[in-house]
Amino acid sequence: QVQLVESGGGLVQAGGSLRLSCAASGSIFRINAMGWYRQAPGKQRDLVATITSGGYTRYADSVKGRFTISRDNAKNTVYLQMNSLEPEDTAVYYCNLRFQSRTGFDLGAWGQGTQVTVAS
């Protein structure tokens, strides 16, 4: 019964900014990492950014210097600040959770996706 609720997507002009949020809840014993993936029409789902429980971050080369991932551990929430957006950033963005369940299993979960559209 783990849930990931995403928000913050929308339509923005090229060069603008958006901030995505993803809040995790449910039968989570420990969060190992949270991150964001995106999928454009006709393309596969690719990594955008991740952050581990220790605060280590990883970014796709295409977003380095423009996007910043952060977390609020007390709220089990991950954020993606997206600046200098480009039309190529247009995609459905999915929140990803890697966690240990309260029954001892290492599991993953996906959010419902939020649309980001960057107009030129």
PDB file of N, CA and C in Angstrom, residues 3-51:
ATOM      1  N   GLN A   3       2.305   4.544  -1.589  1.00  0.00           N
ATOM      2  CA  GLN A   3       1.780   5.524  -2.521  1.00  0.00           C
ATOM      3  C   GLN A   3       2.805   6.613  -2.787  1.00  0.00           C
ATOM      4  N   LEU A   4       2.873   7.060  -4.040  1.00  0.00           N
ATOM      5  CA  LEU A   4       3.692   8.192  -4.439  1.00  0.00           C
ATOM      6  C   LEU A   4       2.788   9.199  -5.123  1.00  0.00           C
ATOM      7  N   VAL A   5       2.708  10.397  -4.568  1.00  0.00           N
ATOM      8  CA  VAL A   5       1.844  11.437  -5.095  1.00  0.00           C
ATOM      9  C   VAL A   5       2.710  12.548  -5.660  1.00  0.00           C
ATOM     10  N   GLU A   6       2.598  12.770  -6.970  1.00  0.00           N
ATOM     11  CA  GLU A   6       3.398  13.769  -7.662  1.00  0.00           C
ATOM     12  C   GLU A   6       2.595  15.037  -7.903  1.00  0.00           C
ATOM     13  N   SER A   7       3.293  16.159  -7.967  1.00  0.00           N
ATOM     14  CA  SER A   7       2.675  17.424  -8.302  1.00  0.00           C
ATOM     15  C   SER A   7       3.728  18.359  -8.881  1.00  0.00           C
ATOM     16  N   GLY A   8       3.271  19.433  -9.514  1.00  0.00           N
ATOM     17  CA  GLY A   8       4.167  20.480  -9.977  1.00  0.00           C
ATOM     18  C   GLY A   8       4.377  20.561 -11.471  1.00  0.00           C
ATOM     19  N   GLY A   9       3.861  19.606 -12.230  1.00  0.00           N
ATOM     20  CA  GLY A   9       4.008  19.662 -13.670  1.00  0.00           C
ATOM     21  C   GLY A   9       3.133  20.740 -14.275  1.00  0.00           C
ATOM     22  N   GLY A  10       3.354  20.999 -15.551  1.00  0.00           N
ATOM     23  CA  GLY A  10       2.565  22.007 -16.233  1.00  0.00           C
ATOM     24  C   GLY A  10       3.218  22.472 -17.509  1.00  0.00           C
ATOM     25  N   LEU A  11       2.712  23.582 -18.019  1.00  0.00           N
ATOM     26  CA  LEU A  11       3.196  24.196 -19.254  1.00  0.00           C
ATOM     27  C   LEU A  11       4.051  25.403 -18.913  1.00  0.00           C
ATOM     28  N   VAL A  12       5.222  25.486 -19.525  1.00  0.00           N
ATOM     29  CA  VAL A  12       6.133  26.595 -19.277  1.00  0.00           C
ATOM     30  C   VAL A  12       6.835  26.959 -20.579  1.00  0.00           C
ATOM     31  N   GLN A  13       7.200  28.229 -20.712  1.00  0.00           N
ATOM     32  CA  GLN A  13       7.953  28.668 -21.878  1.00  0.00           C
ATOM     33  C   GLN A  13       9.421  28.279 -21.753  1.00  0.00           C
ATOM     34  N   ALA A  14      10.078  28.116 -22.886  1.00  0.00           N
ATOM     35  CA  ALA A  14      11.504  27.820 -22.886  1.00  0.00           C
ATOM     36  C   ALA A  14      12.258  28.860 -22.070  1.00  0.00           C
ATOM     37  N   GLY A  15      13.186  28.379 -21.245  1.00  0.00           N
ATOM     38  CA  GLY A  15      13.930  29.245 -20.352  1.00  0.00           C
ATOM     39  C   GLY A  15      13.312  29.401 -18.980  1.00  0.00           C
ATOM     40  N   GLY A  16      12.093  28.917 -18.803  1.00  0.00           N
ATOM     41  CA  GLY A  16      11.403  29.031 -17.536  1.00  0.00           C
ATOM     42  C   GLY A  16      11.766  27.925 -16.573  1.00  0.00           C
ATOM     43  N   SER A  17      11.037  27.890 -15.437  1.00  0.00           N
ATOM     44  CA  SER A  17      11.335  26.954 -14.366  1.00  0.00           C
ATOM     45  C   SER A  17      10.073  26.279 -13.856  1.00  0.00           C
ATOM     46  N   LEU A  18      10.238  25.073 -13.341  1.00  0.00           N
ATOM     47  CA  LEU A  18       9.196  24.339 -12.642  1.00  0.00           C
ATOM     48  C   LEU A  18       9.836  23.578 -11.491  1.00  0.00           C
ATOM     49  N   ARG A  19       9.048  23.292 -10.457  1.00  0.00           N
ATOM     50  CA  ARG A  19       9.502  22.434  -9.371  1.00  0.00           C
ATOM     51  C   ARG A  19       8.515  21.292  -9.185  1.00  0.00           C
ATOM     52  N   LEU A  20       9.006  20.076  -9.322  1.00  0.00           N
ATOM     53  CA  LEU A  20       8.211  18.884  -9.109  1.00  0.00           C
ATOM     54  C   LEU A  20       8.372  18.388  -7.676  1.00  0.00           C
ATOM     55  N   SER A  21       7.294  17.839  -7.129  1.00  0.00           N
ATOM     56  CA  SER A  21       7.315  17.267  -5.794  1.00  0.00           C
ATOM     57  C   SER A  21       6.760  15.852  -5.841  1.00  0.00           C
ATOM     58  N   CYS A  22       7.261  14.991  -4.974  1.00  0.00           N
ATOM     59  CA  CYS A  22       6.771  13.622  -4.860  1.00  0.00           C
ATOM     60  C   CYS A  22       6.813  13.216  -3.399  1.00  0.00           C
ATOM     61  N   ALA A  23       5.653  12.904  -2.839  1.00  0.00           N
ATOM     62  CA  ALA A  23       5.540  12.507  -1.444  1.00  0.00           C
ATOM     63  C   ALA A  23       5.217  11.026  -1.343  1.00  0.00           C
ATOM     64  N   ALA A  24       6.003  10.296  -0.569  1.00  0.00           N
ATOM     65  CA  ALA A  24       5.818   8.865  -0.381  1.00  0.00           C
ATOM     66  C   ALA A  24       5.127   8.590   0.944  1.00  0.00           C
ATOM     67  N   SER A  25       4.238   7.601   0.939  1.00  0.00           N
ATOM     68  CA  SER A  25       3.557   7.192   2.158  1.00  0.00           C
ATOM     69  C   SER A  25       3.217   5.713   2.078  1.00  0.00           C
ATOM     70  N   GLY A  26       2.852   5.124   3.222  1.00  0.00           N
ATOM     71  CA  GLY A  26       2.466   3.730   3.270  1.00  0.00           C
ATOM     72  C   GLY A  26       3.402   2.891   4.105  1.00  0.00           C
ATOM     73  N   SER A  27       3.468   1.604   3.775  1.00  0.00           N
ATOM     74  CA  SER A  27       4.217   0.637   4.567  1.00  0.00           C
ATOM     75  C   SER A  27       5.694   0.666   4.206  1.00  0.00           C
ATOM     76  N   ILE A  28       6.345   1.749   4.574  1.00  0.00           N
ATOM     77  CA  ILE A  28       7.757   1.961   4.296  1.00  0.00           C
ATOM     78  C   ILE A  28       8.524   1.890   5.603  1.00  0.00           C
ATOM     79  N   PHE A  29       9.484   0.980   5.671  1.00  0.00           N
ATOM     80  CA  PHE A  29      10.341   0.909   6.833  1.00  0.00           C
ATOM     81  C   PHE A  29      11.526   1.856   6.698  1.00  0.00           C
ATOM     82  N   ARG A  30      12.130   1.876   5.507  1.00  0.00           N
ATOM     83  CA  ARG A  30      13.285   2.723   5.271  1.00  0.00           C
ATOM     84  C   ARG A  30      13.360   3.063   3.787  1.00  0.00           C
ATOM     85  N   ILE A  31      13.574   4.322   3.473  1.00  0.00           N
ATOM     86  CA  ILE A  31      13.786   4.750   2.097  1.00  0.00           C
ATOM     87  C   ILE A  31      15.272   4.677   1.776  1.00  0.00           C
ATOM     88  N   ASN A  32      15.608   3.985   0.692  1.00  0.00           N
ATOM     89  CA  ASN A  32      16.990   3.879   0.246  1.00  0.00           C
ATOM     90  C   ASN A  32      17.356   4.981  -0.739  1.00  0.00           C
ATOM     91  N   ALA A  33      16.428   5.304  -1.641  1.00  0.00           N
ATOM     92  CA  ALA A  33      16.675   6.349  -2.624  1.00  0.00           C
ATOM     93  C   ALA A  33      15.360   6.792  -3.233  1.00  0.00           C
ATOM     94  N   MET A  34      15.323   8.030  -3.702  1.00  0.00           N
ATOM     95  CA  MET A  34      14.204   8.538  -4.480  1.00  0.00           C
ATOM     96  C   MET A  34      14.764   9.247  -5.693  1.00  0.00           C
ATOM     97  N   GLY A  35      13.980   9.265  -6.759  1.00  0.00           N
ATOM     98  CA  GLY A  35      14.470   9.904  -7.962  1.00  0.00           C
ATOM     99  C   GLY A  35      13.380  10.190  -8.961  1.00  0.00           C
ATOM    100  N   TRP A  36      13.807  10.720 -10.097  1.00  0.00           N
ATOM    101  CA  TRP A  36      12.909  11.098 -11.175  1.00  0.00           C
ATOM    102  C   TRP A  36      13.378  10.485 -12.483  1.00  0.00           C
ATOM    103  N   TYR A  37      12.435   9.952 -13.232  1.00  0.00           N
ATOM    104  CA  TYR A  37      12.642   9.472 -14.588  1.00  0.00           C
ATOM    105  C   TYR A  37      11.669  10.211 -15.499  1.00  0.00           C
ATOM    106  N   ARG A  38      11.957  10.229 -16.794  1.00  0.00           N
ATOM    107  CA  ARG A  38      11.041  10.867 -17.716  1.00  0.00           C
ATOM    108  C   ARG A  38      10.915  10.054 -18.994  1.00  0.00           C
ATOM    109  N   GLN A  39       9.770  10.199 -19.639  1.00  0.00           N
ATOM    110  CA  GLN A  39       9.480   9.471 -20.865  1.00  0.00           C
ATOM    111  C   GLN A  39       8.782  10.405 -21.847  1.00  0.00           C
ATOM    112  N   ALA A  40       9.441  10.683 -22.955  1.00  0.00           N
ATOM    113  CA  ALA A  40       8.875  11.484 -24.020  1.00  0.00           C
ATOM    114  C   ALA A  40       8.123  10.576 -24.991  1.00  0.00           C
ATOM    115  N   PRO A  41       7.191  11.126 -25.777  1.00  0.00           N
ATOM    116  CA  PRO A  41       6.455  10.302 -26.736  1.00  0.00           C
ATOM    117  C   PRO A  41       7.387   9.550 -27.674  1.00  0.00           C
ATOM    118  N   GLY A  42       7.166   8.251 -27.788  1.00  0.00           N
ATOM    119  CA  GLY A  42       7.974   7.423 -28.659  1.00  0.00           C
ATOM    120  C   GLY A  42       9.335   7.054 -28.113  1.00  0.00           C
ATOM    121  N   LYS A  43       9.645   7.453 -26.879  1.00  0.00           N
ATOM    122  CA  LYS A  43      10.939   7.188 -26.273  1.00  0.00           C
ATOM    123  C   LYS A  43      10.784   6.293 -25.050  1.00  0.00           C
ATOM    124  N   GLN A  44      11.897   5.708 -24.614  1.00  0.00           N
ATOM    125  CA  GLN A  44      11.894   4.897 -23.406  1.00  0.00           C
ATOM    126  C   GLN A  44      12.026   5.788 -22.178  1.00  0.00           C
ATOM    127  N   ARG A  45      11.714   5.216 -21.025  1.00  0.00           N
ATOM    128  CA  ARG A  45      11.820   5.938 -19.770  1.00  0.00           C
ATOM    129  C   ARG A  45      13.276   5.977 -19.319  1.00  0.00           C
ATOM    130  N   ASP A  46      13.793   7.178 -19.092  1.00  0.00           N
ATOM    131  CA  ASP A  46      15.200   7.365 -18.765  1.00  0.00           C
ATOM    132  C   ASP A  46      15.367   8.086 -17.441  1.00  0.00           C
ATOM    133  N   LEU A  47      16.487   7.828 -16.798  1.00  0.00           N
ATOM    134  CA  LEU A  47      16.841   8.488 -15.541  1.00  0.00           C
ATOM    135  C   LEU A  47      17.044   9.981 -15.756  1.00  0.00           C
ATOM    136  N   VAL A  48      16.501  10.783 -14.847  1.00  0.00           N
ATOM    137  CA  VAL A  48      16.761  12.214 -14.805  1.00  0.00           C
ATOM    138  C   VAL A  48      17.700  12.535 -13.647  1.00  0.00           C
ATOM    139  N   ALA A  49      17.325  12.137 -12.437  1.00  0.00           N
ATOM    140  CA  ALA A  49      18.129  12.406 -11.253  1.00  0.00           C
ATOM    141  C   ALA A  49      17.699  11.488 -10.127  1.00  0.00           C
ATOM    142  N   THR A  50      18.636  11.132  -9.256  1.00  0.00           N
ATOM    143  CA  THR A  50      18.335  10.353  -8.061  1.00  0.00           C
ATOM    144  C   THR A  50      19.083  10.935  -6.875  1.00  0.00           C
ATOM    145  N   ILE A  51      18.572  10.649  -5.683  1.00  0.00           N
ATOM    146  CA  ILE A  51      19.239  11.033  -4.448  1.00  0.00           C
ATOM    147  C   ILE A  51      19.097   9.884  -3.461  1.00  0.00           C
TER     148      ILE A  51
END
